[in-house]
Amino acid sequence: MPRKTATARRAEVLDETLTQIRALGMAAVRVADVAEASGVSPALIIYHFGTKERLLSEALVHACAQDLSTLDSIVTGPGSPAARLLAALDWYSPTGPARGWTIWIDAWSVAIRDRALAKVLADLQRRWTDAIAAVIDDGVAAGVFHTADSAAAAARLTSFLDGLAVRSVVHKARLPRRELRSWLINQLTCELSVDATVLPNA
């Protein structure tokens, strides 16, 4: 049986770290538990990641990587700017398939006292908002959206969905998908002065 590459082993450790985060919460994860579940020594994890904090940060980046790749394919793919924007926000929303919101919200909590993790979160958030802003710019160029600051509009739209995610995950107040779509349409029409008839399934 061929030996696993360092890259494959690293991915396994990050996957197991995410499993531990989901089960225990980010603050309670121990390097020893991740090592045991991954079949490696704690010393090996420290050798590759340096600290537990860096391990957690890299696990978060690992968790978001595929979703960010999918988001990029949505916003640069075919379809009108309105269709691509709504598809991207549907992907981002708490009822969509993107990211484990439980992990993301857990990370926000830990980042209040962890400046390094806070920076990682800010970098990841910027990548999401930059992608949303890019498709808003396409809509402005096409005369469909109207805003003087696409980055600020993207930040407000994603913050709106962040808030709904907290309500859904923490307070267990999960909105039906149809109702969330209605709220999102209302937010888009106000934020971008867009005619709701150009939005798919509005």
Short mmCIF file of C-alpha atoms in Angstrom, two decimals, residues 21-191:
data_model
loop_
_atom_site.label_atom_id
_atom_site.label_comp_id
_atom_site.label_asym_id
_atom_site.label_seq_id
_atom_site.Cartn_x
_atom_site.Cartn_y
_atom_site.Cartn_z
CA ILE A 21 -14.48 21.52 16.05
CA ARG A 22 -17.99 20.43 15.06
CA ALA A 23 -18.16 17.97 17.95
CA LEU A 24 -16.50 19.96 20.73
CA GLY A 25 -16.35 23.61 19.68
CA MET A 26 -13.24 25.44 18.58
CA ALA A 27 -12.15 26.51 22.07
CA ALA A 28 -12.22 22.92 23.38
CA VAL A 29 -10.29 21.22 20.57
CA ARG A 30 -6.99 19.67 21.70
CA VAL A 31 -4.00 18.82 19.53
CA ALA A 32 -3.77 15.46 21.30
CA ASP A 33 -7.33 14.52 20.28
CA VAL A 34 -6.76 15.55 16.65
CA ALA A 35 -3.50 13.58 16.59
CA GLU A 36 -5.03 10.44 18.03
CA ALA A 37 -7.98 10.51 15.63
CA SER A 38 -5.65 11.19 12.68
CA GLY A 39 -3.22 8.40 13.63
CA VAL A 40 -0.24 10.70 14.02
CA SER A 41 1.72 12.03 16.97
CA PRO A 42 0.98 15.40 18.59
CA ALA A 43 4.62 16.31 17.91
CA LEU A 44 4.07 15.81 14.17
CA ILE A 45 1.09 18.17 14.20
CA ILE A 46 3.09 20.81 16.06
CA TYR A 47 5.98 20.29 13.63
CA HIS A 48 3.72 21.02 10.63
CA PHE A 49 1.41 23.67 12.12
CA GLY A 50 3.47 25.21 14.89
CA THR A 51 0.66 25.93 17.33
CA LYS A 52 -2.88 24.84 18.04
CA GLU A 53 -4.06 28.31 17.01
CA ARG A 54 -2.45 27.98 13.60
CA LEU A 55 -3.93 24.50 13.20
CA LEU A 56 -7.42 25.91 13.86
CA SER A 57 -6.86 28.83 11.50
CA GLU A 58 -5.68 26.57 8.69
CA ALA A 59 -8.61 24.22 9.29
CA LEU A 60 -10.97 27.16 8.84
CA VAL A 61 -9.27 28.17 5.58
CA HIS A 62 -9.43 24.52 4.47
CA ALA A 63 -13.16 24.40 5.22
CA CYS A 64 -13.84 27.52 3.14
CA ALA A 65 -11.61 26.70 0.16
CA GLN A 66 -14.10 24.63 -1.82
CA ASP A 67 -16.97 27.01 -1.14
CA LEU A 68 -14.88 29.97 -2.30
CA SER A 69 -13.97 28.09 -5.46
CA THR A 70 -17.64 27.38 -6.13
CA LEU A 71 -18.51 31.01 -5.44
CA ASP A 72 -15.90 32.15 -7.96
CA SER A 73 -17.36 29.83 -10.59
CA ILE A 74 -20.84 31.26 -9.94
CA VAL A 75 -19.91 34.93 -10.18
CA THR A 76 -17.72 34.47 -13.27
CA GLY A 77 -19.99 31.95 -14.96
CA PRO A 78 -22.77 32.34 -17.54
CA GLY A 79 -25.99 34.23 -16.95
CA SER A 80 -27.03 37.80 -16.36
CA PRO A 81 -25.48 39.81 -13.51
CA ALA A 82 -28.79 39.60 -11.64
CA ALA A 83 -28.95 35.80 -12.00
CA ARG A 84 -25.31 35.38 -10.94
CA LEU A 85 -25.69 37.70 -7.95
CA LEU A 86 -28.78 35.93 -6.69
CA ALA A 87 -27.15 32.53 -7.22
CA ALA A 88 -24.07 33.67 -5.29
CA LEU A 89 -26.15 35.00 -2.39
CA ASP A 90 -28.28 31.83 -2.39
CA TRP A 91 -25.01 29.87 -2.07
CA TYR A 92 -23.85 32.11 0.78
CA SER A 93 -27.17 32.11 2.63
CA PRO A 94 -27.81 30.03 5.79
CA THR A 95 -30.25 27.82 3.90
CA GLY A 96 -27.80 27.20 1.08
CA PRO A 97 -25.12 24.49 0.76
CA ALA A 98 -22.10 26.70 1.41
CA ARG A 99 -19.77 26.47 4.41
CA GLY A 100 -20.57 24.95 7.75
CA TRP A 101 -22.19 27.93 9.45
CA THR A 102 -21.71 26.29 12.86
CA ILE A 103 -17.93 26.35 12.38
CA TRP A 104 -17.97 29.92 11.06
CA ILE A 105 -20.02 31.27 13.97
CA ASP A 106 -17.90 29.31 16.45
CA ALA A 107 -14.81 30.93 14.92
CA TRP A 108 -16.32 34.42 15.28
CA SER A 109 -16.76 33.75 18.99
CA VAL A 110 -13.17 32.57 19.50
CA ALA A 111 -11.80 35.42 17.37
CA ILE A 112 -13.08 37.99 19.87
CA ARG A 113 -10.00 37.12 21.97
CA ASP A 114 -7.71 35.70 19.27
CA ARG A 115 -6.28 38.41 17.02
CA ALA A 116 -4.59 35.97 14.64
CA LEU A 117 -7.84 34.10 14.05
CA ALA A 118 -9.67 37.42 13.67
CA LYS A 119 -7.28 38.33 10.85
CA VAL A 120 -7.87 34.99 9.12
CA LEU A 121 -11.62 35.52 9.35
CA ALA A 122 -11.31 39.06 8.00
CA ASP A 123 -9.25 37.80 5.04
CA LEU A 124 -11.79 35.09 4.25
CA GLN A 125 -14.68 37.52 4.58
CA ARG A 126 -12.96 39.93 2.22
CA ARG A 127 -12.68 37.19 -0.41
CA TRP A 128 -16.44 36.57 -0.17
CA THR A 129 -17.34 40.24 -0.39
CA ASP A 130 -14.86 40.88 -3.23
CA ALA A 131 -16.53 38.15 -5.28
CA ILE A 132 -19.99 39.59 -4.59
CA ALA A 133 -18.77 43.11 -5.38
CA ALA A 134 -17.37 41.93 -8.73
CA VAL A 135 -20.74 40.69 -9.95
CA ILE A 136 -22.40 43.86 -8.63
CA ASP A 137 -19.93 45.83 -10.76
CA ASP A 138 -21.02 43.77 -13.78
CA GLY A 139 -24.63 44.69 -13.05
CA VAL A 140 -23.79 48.38 -12.67
CA ALA A 141 -21.97 48.31 -16.02
CA ALA A 142 -25.04 46.70 -17.61
CA GLY A 143 -27.33 49.35 -16.11
CA VAL A 144 -29.20 46.78 -14.00
CA PHE A 145 -27.80 47.68 -10.56
CA HIS A 146 -27.31 51.16 -9.19
CA THR A 147 -24.75 51.84 -6.47
CA ALA A 148 -21.79 54.18 -6.05
CA ASP A 149 -19.87 51.67 -3.91
CA SER A 150 -20.12 47.99 -4.85
CA ALA A 151 -17.80 46.91 -2.03
CA ALA A 152 -19.97 48.58 0.61
CA ALA A 153 -23.12 47.12 -0.97
CA ALA A 154 -21.56 43.64 -0.95
CA ALA A 155 -20.55 44.06 2.70
CA ARG A 156 -24.09 45.05 3.68
CA LEU A 157 -25.68 42.19 1.75
CA THR A 158 -23.37 39.56 3.23
CA SER A 159 -23.76 41.08 6.71
CA PHE A 160 -27.53 40.72 6.31
CA LEU A 161 -27.08 37.01 5.57
CA ASP A 162 -24.54 36.64 8.40
CA GLY A 163 -27.14 37.94 10.81
CA LEU A 164 -29.73 35.50 9.52
CA ALA A 165 -27.20 32.68 9.90
CA VAL A 166 -26.66 33.56 13.57
CA ARG A 167 -30.41 33.63 14.09
CA SER A 168 -30.75 30.27 12.35
CA VAL A 169 -27.84 28.43 14.01
CA VAL A 170 -27.70 29.99 17.48
CA HIS A 171 -31.35 30.79 18.10
CA LYS A 172 -32.71 27.84 16.07
CA ALA A 173 -35.01 30.26 14.23
CA ARG A 174 -34.63 28.69 10.81
CA LEU A 175 -36.46 30.56 8.08
CA PRO A 176 -38.22 28.59 5.34
CA ARG A 177 -36.20 28.90 2.13
CA ARG A 178 -39.05 30.67 0.32
CA GLU A 179 -39.32 33.29 3.06
CA LEU A 180 -35.57 33.87 3.15
CA ARG A 181 -35.60 34.34 -0.64
CA SER A 182 -38.35 36.94 -0.25
CA TRP A 183 -36.32 38.82 2.38
CA LEU A 184 -33.24 38.66 0.16
CA ILE A 185 -35.15 40.03 -2.85
CA ASN A 186 -36.39 42.93 -0.75
CA GLN A 187 -32.84 43.62 0.43
CA LEU A 188 -31.50 43.56 -3.11
CA THR A 189 -34.14 45.90 -4.49
CA CYS A 190 -33.42 48.42 -1.73
CA GLU A 191 -29.63 48.07 -1.77
#
